[in-house]
Structures are given as structure tokens and as C-alpha cells.
């Protein structure tokens, strides 16, 4: 079958068109109790400037039974996830992630907490262009046992003028699962 632009258009229209990337929501669920009381928690999804749907890869090793070797999968691997948050004047977003990291490792003693005491679930919901009224996402993943491994530097500059401050955060997690 040869390429036909009209056929491509018809197939795309039947699938609701091409997706755009601006309609999404990031929700932090089942946070440690000390973080649940933070007023910023309910607002974090509004301040999330960028997020990516997470990566999953399948690791493989050479397998040789007879003749030519081939790659045999042996486990799935999940990459860290980067997010970026807009900062408000009170720096509530930075304070939130700073407190979260102190739950992981005590900054004075260096003691490490139990994993279940500092992890949460993170839902990433992707909404389509045609889904303007419904709260049901077109695609959704949940990151399990997530925690902030890196709360990166916030760039400050005299030459920045009225540029909005941003906080890069890198999350580690056990795995992600697709919900929709």
C-alpha cells in the first residue's frame, strides 16, 4: 500500500486528532503524614511546569543455546523522573521538598528513615484536547514508592528581570503502572 495523505488524515481524525502536551495534572497521593498537612500539597499540581511520562526499559543479556546468540530479557528498569515547579514568592514549593528530603535522611544525625516513611504515589494524568469538560484523563500512570532524590538549585540572577523562579526536582520510584 502506498502512502496516502488523505488516509493518514482520516485515521488521525478517527483517533481524535493529534495530542498536545499542555493538558496534564500531577497529583501527589499518600504522602508521609508530616507532609500531608502542608497547604502547598493541594496546589503542587498547578505549579508543576513540566513533567514527562516516565520511561520503562527492558534489560537484556546475551543468551547462547546453540549457534548464534540473541538478547534475552531479564528485568524491567525504570528511569528517574524530572519535574519542574514554578516558585511562589514565599518559596513554599522549595520548603516542601526540603522538608521531604529531611524525612529521608536526618540532616543532623545522618540517620536513614524506613522506606515506607518517606515515599508516596504520584499520578500523572494526560488530558486530550477534546476532553475539555470531563475529569477523566485519556492516559494515566501511577509512580509507586516515589521520593525526591534531587531538589536542584534555583537559579537567581540580577539580569533575570521578572523571570519566574523554577525548582527542578528529580524523583526516584519503584515502578510505574498504567491506569488508563
mmCIF file of C-alpha atoms in Angstrom:
data_model
loop_
_atom_site.group_PDB
_atom_site.id
_atom_site.type_symbol
_atom_site.label_atom_id
_atom_site.label_comp_id
_atom_site.label_asym_id
_atom_site.label_seq_id
_atom_site.Cartn_x
_atom_site.Cartn_y
_atom_site.Cartn_z
ATOM 1 C CA UNK A 1 0.000 0.000 0.000
ATOM 2 C CA UNK A 2 1.430 3.390 -0.950
ATOM 3 C CA UNK A 3 1.342 6.470 1.252
ATOM 4 C CA UNK A 4 -1.906 8.403 1.007
ATOM 5 C CA UNK A 5 -2.198 11.760 2.862
ATOM 6 C CA UNK A 6 -5.991 11.560 2.922
ATOM 7 C CA UNK A 7 -5.872 8.105 4.523
ATOM 8 C CA UNK A 8 -3.446 9.427 7.167
ATOM 9 C CA UNK A 9 -5.805 12.333 7.835
ATOM 10 C CA UNK A 10 -8.829 10.025 8.129
ATOM 11 C CA UNK A 11 -7.031 7.667 10.524
ATOM 12 C CA UNK A 12 -5.868 10.599 12.677
ATOM 13 C CA UNK A 13 -9.351 12.163 12.782
ATOM 14 C CA UNK A 14 -10.849 8.794 13.783
ATOM 15 C CA UNK A 15 -8.397 8.698 16.719
ATOM 16 C CA UNK A 16 -9.442 12.159 17.911
ATOM 17 C CA UNK A 17 -6.619 14.088 16.239
ATOM 18 C CA UNK A 18 -3.038 14.521 17.361
ATOM 19 C CA UNK A 19 -2.402 15.089 21.042
ATOM 20 C CA UNK A 20 -0.936 18.229 22.539
ATOM 21 C CA UNK A 21 1.236 18.343 25.635
ATOM 22 C CA UNK A 22 -0.201 21.212 27.687
ATOM 23 C CA UNK A 23 -3.143 19.451 29.368
ATOM 24 C CA UNK A 24 -1.868 17.374 32.272
ATOM 25 C CA UNK A 25 -2.040 17.073 36.037
ATOM 26 C CA UNK A 26 0.440 15.738 38.594
ATOM 27 C CA UNK A 27 -1.071 14.553 41.886
ATOM 28 C CA UNK A 28 0.884 13.556 44.998
ATOM 29 C CA UNK A 29 -1.032 10.887 46.968
ATOM 30 C CA UNK A 30 -0.418 9.073 50.238
ATOM 31 C CA UNK A 31 2.316 11.451 51.312
ATOM 32 C CA UNK A 32 4.008 10.946 54.692
ATOM 33 C CA UNK A 33 1.775 12.392 57.455
ATOM 34 C CA UNK A 34 4.014 15.382 58.194
ATOM 35 C CA UNK A 35 3.765 16.463 54.522
ATOM 36 C CA UNK A 36 0.004 15.955 54.187
ATOM 37 C CA UNK A 37 -0.658 18.969 56.396
ATOM 38 C CA UNK A 38 1.335 21.287 54.173
ATOM 39 C CA UNK A 39 -1.036 23.690 52.399
ATOM 40 C CA UNK A 40 1.141 23.579 49.286
ATOM 41 C CA UNK A 41 0.264 19.898 48.627
ATOM 42 C CA UNK A 42 -3.115 20.664 47.065
ATOM 43 C CA UNK A 43 -1.544 23.377 44.888
ATOM 44 C CA UNK A 44 1.511 21.478 43.623
ATOM 45 C CA UNK A 45 -0.283 20.185 40.530
ATOM 46 C CA UNK A 46 -0.981 23.784 39.464
ATOM 47 C CA UNK A 47 2.663 24.802 39.910
ATOM 48 C CA UNK A 48 4.115 21.847 38.005
ATOM 49 C CA UNK A 49 5.572 23.495 34.903
ATOM 50 C CA UNK A 50 6.947 20.371 33.223
ATOM 51 C CA UNK A 51 6.821 16.617 33.668
ATOM 52 C CA UNK A 52 7.377 13.707 31.318
ATOM 53 C CA UNK A 53 5.535 10.456 31.072
ATOM 54 C CA UNK A 54 8.075 8.064 32.607
ATOM 55 C CA UNK A 55 10.434 5.715 30.835
ATOM 56 C CA UNK A 56 10.432 1.956 31.122
ATOM 57 C CA UNK A 57 13.158 -0.147 29.580
ATOM 58 C CA UNK A 58 13.721 -3.873 29.426
ATOM 59 C CA UNK A 59 17.229 -5.036 30.250
ATOM 60 C CA UNK A 60 18.609 -7.943 28.263
ATOM 61 C CA UNK A 61 21.703 -10.127 28.216
ATOM 62 C CA UNK A 62 23.245 -12.414 25.649
ATOM 63 C CA UNK A 63 21.794 -15.899 25.501
ATOM 64 C CA UNK A 64 23.548 -18.682 23.666
ATOM 65 C CA UNK A 65 21.945 -22.094 23.469
ATOM 66 C CA UNK A 66 23.387 -23.157 20.163
ATOM 67 C CA UNK A 67 24.634 -21.248 17.139
ATOM 68 C CA UNK A 68 24.012 -17.504 17.085
ATOM 69 C CA UNK A 69 23.480 -15.698 20.370
ATOM 70 C CA UNK A 70 20.484 -13.466 20.918
ATOM 71 C CA UNK A 71 19.279 -10.967 23.516
ATOM 72 C CA UNK A 72 17.104 -12.392 26.280
ATOM 73 C CA UNK A 73 15.126 -10.002 28.509
ATOM 74 C CA UNK A 74 15.612 -10.476 32.243
ATOM 75 C CA UNK A 75 14.086 -7.454 34.018
ATOM 76 C CA UNK A 76 12.331 -4.148 33.553
ATOM 77 C CA UNK A 77 14.061 -0.956 34.618
ATOM 78 C CA UNK A 78 12.581 2.435 35.471
ATOM 79 C CA UNK A 79 14.434 5.707 34.998
ATOM 80 C CA UNK A 80 14.247 8.663 37.367
ATOM 81 C CA UNK A 81 11.659 11.321 36.598
ATOM 82 C CA UNK A 82 12.343 15.054 36.306
ATOM 83 C CA UNK A 83 9.753 17.693 37.172
ATOM 84 C CA UNK A 84 9.951 21.455 37.301
ATOM 85 C CA UNK A 85 7.811 23.639 39.556
ATOM 86 C CA UNK A 86 7.083 27.364 39.422
ATOM 87 C CA UNK A 87 8.034 29.077 42.684
ATOM 88 C CA UNK A 88 5.772 31.464 44.545
ATOM 89 C CA UNK A 89 7.161 34.422 46.496
ATOM 90 C CA UNK A 90 7.016 32.539 49.808
ATOM 91 C CA UNK A 91 9.107 29.688 48.305
ATOM 92 C CA UNK A 92 6.545 27.170 49.637
ATOM 93 C CA UNK A 93 7.386 24.645 46.918
ATOM 94 C CA UNK A 94 11.101 24.676 47.822
ATOM 95 C CA UNK A 95 10.337 24.423 51.544
ATOM 96 C CA UNK A 96 8.029 21.448 50.895
ATOM 97 C CA UNK A 97 10.675 19.427 49.055
ATOM 98 C CA UNK A 98 13.367 20.464 51.579
ATOM 99 C CA UNK A 99 11.221 19.084 54.423
ATOM 100 C CA UNK A 100 10.532 15.939 52.420
ATOM 101 C CA UNK A 101 14.251 15.287 51.992
ATOM 102 C CA UNK A 102 14.835 15.687 55.757
ATOM 103 C CA UNK A 103 12.357 12.817 56.219
ATOM 104 C CA UNK A 104 14.615 10.598 54.110
ATOM 105 C CA UNK A 105 17.922 11.342 55.838
ATOM 106 C CA UNK A 106 18.113 13.308 59.075
ATOM 107 C CA UNK A 107 20.355 16.319 58.256
ATOM 108 C CA UNK A 108 21.935 16.341 61.743
ATOM 109 C CA UNK A 109 22.449 12.666 62.599
ATOM 110 C CA UNK A 110 22.573 11.279 59.043
ATOM 111 C CA UNK A 111 20.147 8.516 60.054
ATOM 112 C CA UNK A 112 18.186 6.979 57.197
ATOM 113 C CA UNK A 113 14.402 6.541 57.593
ATOM 114 C CA UNK A 114 12.430 3.456 56.670
ATOM 115 C CA UNK A 115 11.360 3.489 53.016
ATOM 116 C CA UNK A 116 7.623 3.463 53.803
ATOM 117 C CA UNK A 117 8.034 6.601 55.963
ATOM 118 C CA UNK A 118 9.047 8.905 53.088
ATOM 119 C CA UNK A 119 7.536 7.541 49.874
ATOM 120 C CA UNK A 120 4.257 8.313 48.125
ATOM 121 C CA UNK A 121 2.334 7.679 44.926
ATOM 122 C CA UNK A 122 2.415 10.194 42.110
ATOM 123 C CA UNK A 123 -0.293 10.199 39.458
ATOM 124 C CA UNK A 124 0.463 11.765 36.090
ATOM 125 C CA UNK A 125 -2.722 12.368 34.121
ATOM 126 C CA UNK A 126 -2.742 13.381 30.448
ATOM 127 C CA UNK A 127 -5.901 15.021 29.123
ATOM 128 C CA UNK A 128 -6.687 15.357 25.443
ATOM 129 C CA UNK A 129 -7.797 18.411 23.505
ATOM 130 C CA UNK A 130 -11.288 17.054 23.094
ATOM 131 C CA UNK A 131 -11.611 16.262 26.803
ATOM 132 C CA UNK A 132 -12.353 19.830 27.954
ATOM 133 C CA UNK A 133 -15.238 19.081 30.311
ATOM 134 C CA UNK A 134 -14.535 15.617 31.739
ATOM 135 C CA UNK A 135 -12.151 14.991 34.636
ATOM 136 C CA UNK A 136 -11.286 11.609 33.137
ATOM 137 C CA UNK A 137 -7.786 11.558 31.648
ATOM 138 C CA UNK A 138 -7.034 9.972 28.287
ATOM 139 C CA UNK A 139 -3.872 8.392 29.728
ATOM 140 C CA UNK A 140 -2.675 7.988 33.310
ATOM 141 C CA UNK A 141 0.288 6.439 35.076
ATOM 142 C CA UNK A 142 0.996 5.991 38.775
ATOM 143 C CA UNK A 143 4.509 6.043 40.168
ATOM 144 C CA UNK A 144 4.800 3.770 43.185
ATOM 145 C CA UNK A 145 7.031 4.429 46.216
ATOM 146 C CA UNK A 146 8.257 7.787 44.854
ATOM 147 C CA UNK A 147 10.622 10.138 46.691
ATOM 148 C CA UNK A 148 12.674 13.228 45.778
ATOM 149 C CA UNK A 149 16.289 12.200 45.181
ATOM 150 C CA UNK A 150 17.372 15.616 43.890
ATOM 151 C CA UNK A 151 15.968 19.023 44.795
ATOM 152 C CA UNK A 152 18.098 21.016 42.403
ATOM 153 C CA UNK A 153 19.410 24.539 42.532
ATOM 154 C CA UNK A 154 17.170 27.526 41.969
ATOM 155 C CA UNK A 155 18.768 29.976 39.577
ATOM 156 C CA UNK A 156 18.930 33.553 40.851
ATOM 157 C CA UNK A 157 20.137 36.408 38.655
ATOM 158 C CA UNK A 158 20.214 40.202 38.736
ATOM 159 C CA UNK A 159 19.820 40.148 34.960
ATOM 160 C CA UNK A 160 16.783 37.865 35.093
ATOM 161 C CA UNK A 161 14.368 40.763 35.446
ATOM 162 C CA UNK A 162 10.890 39.451 36.054
ATOM 163 C CA UNK A 163 11.650 35.851 35.113
ATOM 164 C CA UNK A 164 9.644 33.339 37.147
ATOM 165 C CA UNK A 165 11.677 31.150 39.512
ATOM 166 C CA UNK A 166 11.670 27.436 38.847
ATOM 167 C CA UNK A 167 12.537 24.462 41.037
ATOM 168 C CA UNK A 168 13.822 21.312 39.296
ATOM 169 C CA UNK A 169 13.072 18.109 41.231
ATOM 170 C CA UNK A 170 14.132 14.570 40.367
ATOM 171 C CA UNK A 171 12.066 11.689 41.692
ATOM 172 C CA UNK A 172 13.084 8.075 42.176
ATOM 173 C CA UNK A 173 10.384 5.399 42.320
ATOM 174 C CA UNK A 174 9.970 1.640 42.469
ATOM 175 C CA UNK A 175 7.933 1.272 39.276
ATOM 176 C CA UNK A 176 5.106 2.859 37.337
ATOM 177 C CA UNK A 177 1.883 1.306 36.173
ATOM 178 C CA UNK A 178 -0.562 2.482 33.529
ATOM 179 C CA UNK A 179 -4.074 3.107 34.849
ATOM 180 C CA UNK A 180 -5.814 4.220 31.639
#
